[in-house]
mmCIF file of C-alpha atoms and ligand atoms in Angstrom:
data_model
loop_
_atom_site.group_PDB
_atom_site.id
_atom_site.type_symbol
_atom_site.label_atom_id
_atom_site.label_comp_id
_atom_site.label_asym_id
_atom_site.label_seq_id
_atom_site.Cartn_x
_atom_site.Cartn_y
_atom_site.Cartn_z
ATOM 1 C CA UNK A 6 0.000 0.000 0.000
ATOM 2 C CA UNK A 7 0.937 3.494 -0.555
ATOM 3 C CA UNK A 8 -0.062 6.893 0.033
ATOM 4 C CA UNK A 9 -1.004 8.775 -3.050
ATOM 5 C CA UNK A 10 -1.622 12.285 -3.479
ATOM 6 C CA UNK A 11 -4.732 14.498 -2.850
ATOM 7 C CA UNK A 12 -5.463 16.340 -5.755
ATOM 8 C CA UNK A 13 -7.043 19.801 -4.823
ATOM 9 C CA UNK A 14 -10.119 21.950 -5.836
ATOM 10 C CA UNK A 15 -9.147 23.525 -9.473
ATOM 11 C CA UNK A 16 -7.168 20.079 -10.986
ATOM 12 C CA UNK A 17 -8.786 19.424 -14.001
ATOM 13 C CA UNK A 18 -9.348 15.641 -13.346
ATOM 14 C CA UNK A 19 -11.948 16.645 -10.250
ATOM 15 C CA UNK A 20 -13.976 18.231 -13.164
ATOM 16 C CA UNK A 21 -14.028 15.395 -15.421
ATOM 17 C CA UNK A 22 -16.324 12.290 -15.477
ATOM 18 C CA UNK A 23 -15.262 8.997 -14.507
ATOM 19 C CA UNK A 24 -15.643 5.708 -16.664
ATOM 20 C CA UNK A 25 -16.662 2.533 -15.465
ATOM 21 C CA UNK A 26 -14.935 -0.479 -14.428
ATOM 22 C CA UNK A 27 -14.732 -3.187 -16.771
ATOM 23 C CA UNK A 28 -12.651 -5.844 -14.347
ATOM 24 C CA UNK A 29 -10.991 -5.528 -11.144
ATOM 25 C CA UNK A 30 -6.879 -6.221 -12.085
ATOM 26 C CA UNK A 31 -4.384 -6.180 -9.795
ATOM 27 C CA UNK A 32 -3.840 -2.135 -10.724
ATOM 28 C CA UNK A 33 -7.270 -1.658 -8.958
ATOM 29 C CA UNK A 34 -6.578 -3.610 -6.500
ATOM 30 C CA UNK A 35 -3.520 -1.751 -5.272
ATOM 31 C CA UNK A 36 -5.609 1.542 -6.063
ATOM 32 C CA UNK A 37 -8.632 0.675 -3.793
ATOM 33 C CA UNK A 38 -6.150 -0.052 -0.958
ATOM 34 C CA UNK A 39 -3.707 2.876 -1.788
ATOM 35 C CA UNK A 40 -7.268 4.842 -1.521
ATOM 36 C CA UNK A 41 -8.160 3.291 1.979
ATOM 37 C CA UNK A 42 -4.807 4.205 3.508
ATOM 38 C CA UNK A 43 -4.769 7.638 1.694
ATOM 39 C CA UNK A 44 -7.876 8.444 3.249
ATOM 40 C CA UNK A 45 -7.348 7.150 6.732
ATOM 41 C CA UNK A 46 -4.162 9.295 6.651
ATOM 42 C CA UNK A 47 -5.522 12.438 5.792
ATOM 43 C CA UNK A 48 -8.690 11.653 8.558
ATOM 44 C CA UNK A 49 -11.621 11.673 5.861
ATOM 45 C CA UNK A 50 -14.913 9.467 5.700
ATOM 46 C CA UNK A 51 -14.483 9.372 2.092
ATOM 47 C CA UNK A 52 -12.376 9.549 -1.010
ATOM 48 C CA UNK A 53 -13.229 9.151 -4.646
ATOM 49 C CA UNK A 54 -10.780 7.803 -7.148
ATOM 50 C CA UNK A 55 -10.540 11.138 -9.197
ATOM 51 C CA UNK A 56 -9.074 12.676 -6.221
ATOM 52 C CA UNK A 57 -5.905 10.713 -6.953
ATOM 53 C CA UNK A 58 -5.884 11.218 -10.496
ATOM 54 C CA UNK A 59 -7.795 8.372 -11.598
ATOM 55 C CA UNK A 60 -10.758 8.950 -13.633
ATOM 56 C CA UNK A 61 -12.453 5.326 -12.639
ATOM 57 C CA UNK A 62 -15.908 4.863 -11.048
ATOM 58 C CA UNK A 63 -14.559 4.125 -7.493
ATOM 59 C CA UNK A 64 -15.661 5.427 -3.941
ATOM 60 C CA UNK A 65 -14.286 4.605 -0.761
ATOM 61 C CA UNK A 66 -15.986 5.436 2.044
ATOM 62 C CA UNK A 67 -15.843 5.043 6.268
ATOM 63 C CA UNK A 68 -17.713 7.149 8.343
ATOM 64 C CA UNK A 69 -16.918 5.333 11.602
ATOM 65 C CA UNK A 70 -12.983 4.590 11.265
ATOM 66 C CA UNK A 71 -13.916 0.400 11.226
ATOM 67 C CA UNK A 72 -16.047 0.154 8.892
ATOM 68 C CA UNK A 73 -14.624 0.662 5.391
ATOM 69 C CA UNK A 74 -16.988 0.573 2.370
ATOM 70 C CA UNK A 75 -15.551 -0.155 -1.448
ATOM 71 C CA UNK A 76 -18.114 0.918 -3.993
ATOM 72 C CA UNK A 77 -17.331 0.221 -7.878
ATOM 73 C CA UNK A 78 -19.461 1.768 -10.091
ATOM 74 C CA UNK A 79 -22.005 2.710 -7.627
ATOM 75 C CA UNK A 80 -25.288 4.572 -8.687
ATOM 76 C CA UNK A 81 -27.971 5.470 -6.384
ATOM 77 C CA UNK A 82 -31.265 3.836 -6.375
ATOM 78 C CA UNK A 83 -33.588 5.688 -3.831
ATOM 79 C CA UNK A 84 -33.086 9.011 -1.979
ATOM 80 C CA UNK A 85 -35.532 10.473 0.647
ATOM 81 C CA UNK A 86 -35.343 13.257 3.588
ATOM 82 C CA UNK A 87 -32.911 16.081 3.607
ATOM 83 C CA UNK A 88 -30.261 16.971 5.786
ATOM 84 C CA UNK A 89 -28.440 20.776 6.188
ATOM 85 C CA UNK A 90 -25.323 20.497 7.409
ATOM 86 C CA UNK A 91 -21.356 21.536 6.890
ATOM 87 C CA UNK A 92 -19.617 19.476 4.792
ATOM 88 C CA UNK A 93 -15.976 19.601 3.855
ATOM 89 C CA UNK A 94 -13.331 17.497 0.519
ATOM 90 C CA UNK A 95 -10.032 16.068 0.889
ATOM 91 C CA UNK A 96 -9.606 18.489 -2.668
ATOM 92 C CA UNK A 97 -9.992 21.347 -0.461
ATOM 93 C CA UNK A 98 -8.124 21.184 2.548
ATOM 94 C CA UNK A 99 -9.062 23.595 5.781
ATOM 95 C CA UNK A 100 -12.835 24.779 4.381
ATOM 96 C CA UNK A 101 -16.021 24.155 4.576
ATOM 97 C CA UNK A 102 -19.018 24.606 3.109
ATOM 98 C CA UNK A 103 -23.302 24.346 4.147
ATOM 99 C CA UNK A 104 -24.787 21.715 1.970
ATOM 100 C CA UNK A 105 -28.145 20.620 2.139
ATOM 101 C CA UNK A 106 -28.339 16.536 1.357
ATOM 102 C CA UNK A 107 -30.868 13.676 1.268
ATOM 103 C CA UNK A 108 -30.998 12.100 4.582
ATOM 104 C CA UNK A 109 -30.973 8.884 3.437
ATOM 105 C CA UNK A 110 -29.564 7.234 0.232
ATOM 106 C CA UNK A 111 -29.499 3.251 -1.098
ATOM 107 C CA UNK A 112 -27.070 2.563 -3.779
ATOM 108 C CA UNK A 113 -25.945 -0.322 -5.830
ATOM 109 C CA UNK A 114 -22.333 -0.760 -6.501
ATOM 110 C CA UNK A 115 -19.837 -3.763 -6.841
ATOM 111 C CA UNK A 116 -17.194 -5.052 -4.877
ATOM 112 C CA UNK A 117 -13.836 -6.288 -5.274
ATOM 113 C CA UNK A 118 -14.922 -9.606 -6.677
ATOM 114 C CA UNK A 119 -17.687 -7.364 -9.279
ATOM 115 C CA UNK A 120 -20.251 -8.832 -7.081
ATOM 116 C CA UNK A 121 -23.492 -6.324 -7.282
ATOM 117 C CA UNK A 122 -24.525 -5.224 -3.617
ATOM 118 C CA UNK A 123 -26.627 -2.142 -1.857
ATOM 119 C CA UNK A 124 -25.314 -0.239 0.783
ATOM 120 C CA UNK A 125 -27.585 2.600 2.671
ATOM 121 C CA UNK A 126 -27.486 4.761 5.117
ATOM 122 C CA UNK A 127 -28.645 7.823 7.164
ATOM 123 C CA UNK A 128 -27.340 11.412 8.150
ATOM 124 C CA UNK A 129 -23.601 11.142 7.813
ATOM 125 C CA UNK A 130 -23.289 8.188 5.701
ATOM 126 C CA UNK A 131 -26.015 9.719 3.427
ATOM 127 C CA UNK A 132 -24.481 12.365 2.855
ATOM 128 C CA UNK A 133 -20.806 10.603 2.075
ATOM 129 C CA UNK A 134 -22.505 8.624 -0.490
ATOM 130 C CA UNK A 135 -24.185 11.875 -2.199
ATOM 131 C CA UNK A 136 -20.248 13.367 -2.143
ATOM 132 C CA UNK A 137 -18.155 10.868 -3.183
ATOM 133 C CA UNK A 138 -20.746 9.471 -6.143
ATOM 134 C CA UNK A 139 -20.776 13.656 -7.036
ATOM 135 C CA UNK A 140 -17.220 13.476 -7.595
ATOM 136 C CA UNK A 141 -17.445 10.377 -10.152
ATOM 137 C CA UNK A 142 -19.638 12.872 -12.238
ATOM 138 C CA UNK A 143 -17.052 16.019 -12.107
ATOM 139 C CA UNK A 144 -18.455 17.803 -9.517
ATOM 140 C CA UNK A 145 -17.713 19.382 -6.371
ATOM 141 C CA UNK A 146 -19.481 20.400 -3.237
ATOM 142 C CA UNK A 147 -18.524 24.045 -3.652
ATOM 143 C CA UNK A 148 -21.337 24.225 -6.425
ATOM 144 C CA UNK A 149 -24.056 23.367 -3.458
ATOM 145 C CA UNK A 150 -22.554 25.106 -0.765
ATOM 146 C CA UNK A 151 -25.208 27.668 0.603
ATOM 147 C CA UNK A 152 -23.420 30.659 1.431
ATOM 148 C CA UNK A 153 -19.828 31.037 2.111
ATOM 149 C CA UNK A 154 -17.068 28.816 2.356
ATOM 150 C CA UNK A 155 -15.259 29.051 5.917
ATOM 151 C CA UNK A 156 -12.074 28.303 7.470
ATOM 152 C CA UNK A 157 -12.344 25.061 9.584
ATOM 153 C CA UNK A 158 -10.558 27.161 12.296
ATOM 154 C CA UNK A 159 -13.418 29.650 12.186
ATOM 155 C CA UNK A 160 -15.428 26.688 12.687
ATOM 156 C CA UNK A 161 -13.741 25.152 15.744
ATOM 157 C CA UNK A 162 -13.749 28.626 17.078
ATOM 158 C CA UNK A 163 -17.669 29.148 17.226
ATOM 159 C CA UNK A 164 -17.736 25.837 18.853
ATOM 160 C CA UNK A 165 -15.812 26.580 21.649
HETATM 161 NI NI1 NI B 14 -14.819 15.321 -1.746
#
């Protein structure tokens, strides 16, 4: 495994749209884990593969810290509720933004074997899958974000 790099808000492969996988190799293999640990390290709930300069249809996503989920070429079935809430990107390090989400969301994706299974989830998981399936299509949070962005320091300031 390996750390790979973040790329940040303004790279032209976070604006592009992802293919899908065909087969899992040993190349996506290695990319899925290099993803988990790249994530873990920088203390996210989720990372998309275009975020390391791939342009595949891959999410990985934990929201607890034990409870990693691998989605290949995940598309969501069934949305419902909404959530507003601040919501932050690896691609854009320090900021946040208010985004208003659906509460819950189901998807369909595949795993590392290209078996087919759902995964759903409420509130914060909700709104990782909504993110991270955003970023297969090009886009970023910044073009939801009610208001302004903020400095996560600001943040942890009002909280205290
Ligand atoms: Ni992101």
């Amino acid at each position: 495994m390996a750390l790979r790099e973040i790329r940040e808000y303004g790279d032209d492969v976070l604006a592009r749209p992802c293919k899908e996988v065909k087969e899992v190799t040993p190349r996506i293999r290695e990319l899925v884990d290099d993803m988990l640990e790249t994530m873990y390290e920088a203390n996210g709930v989720g990372l998309a593969a275009p975020q390391v300069g791939v342009l595949k249809r891959i999410v990985v996503i934990d929201c607890t810290g034990d409870d990693p989920h691998i989605l290949i070429n995940p598309v969501i079935l069934e949305t419902s509720g909404e959530q507003t809430g601040y919501e932050g990107c690896l691609s854009l390090p320090g900021k946040s933004g208010i985004v208003t989400r659906p509460n819950y969301a189901k998807v369909r994706a595949y795993d590392l074997d290209m078996k087919p299974f759902e995964l759903e989830g409420t509130e914060l998981l909700a709104r990782a899958i909504c993110h991270e399936l955003d970023h297969l299509d090009g886009h970023m949070y910044v073009e939801k974000v009610e208001g302004d962005l903020v400095d996560n320091e600001e943040l942890s300031q009002e909280a205290e």
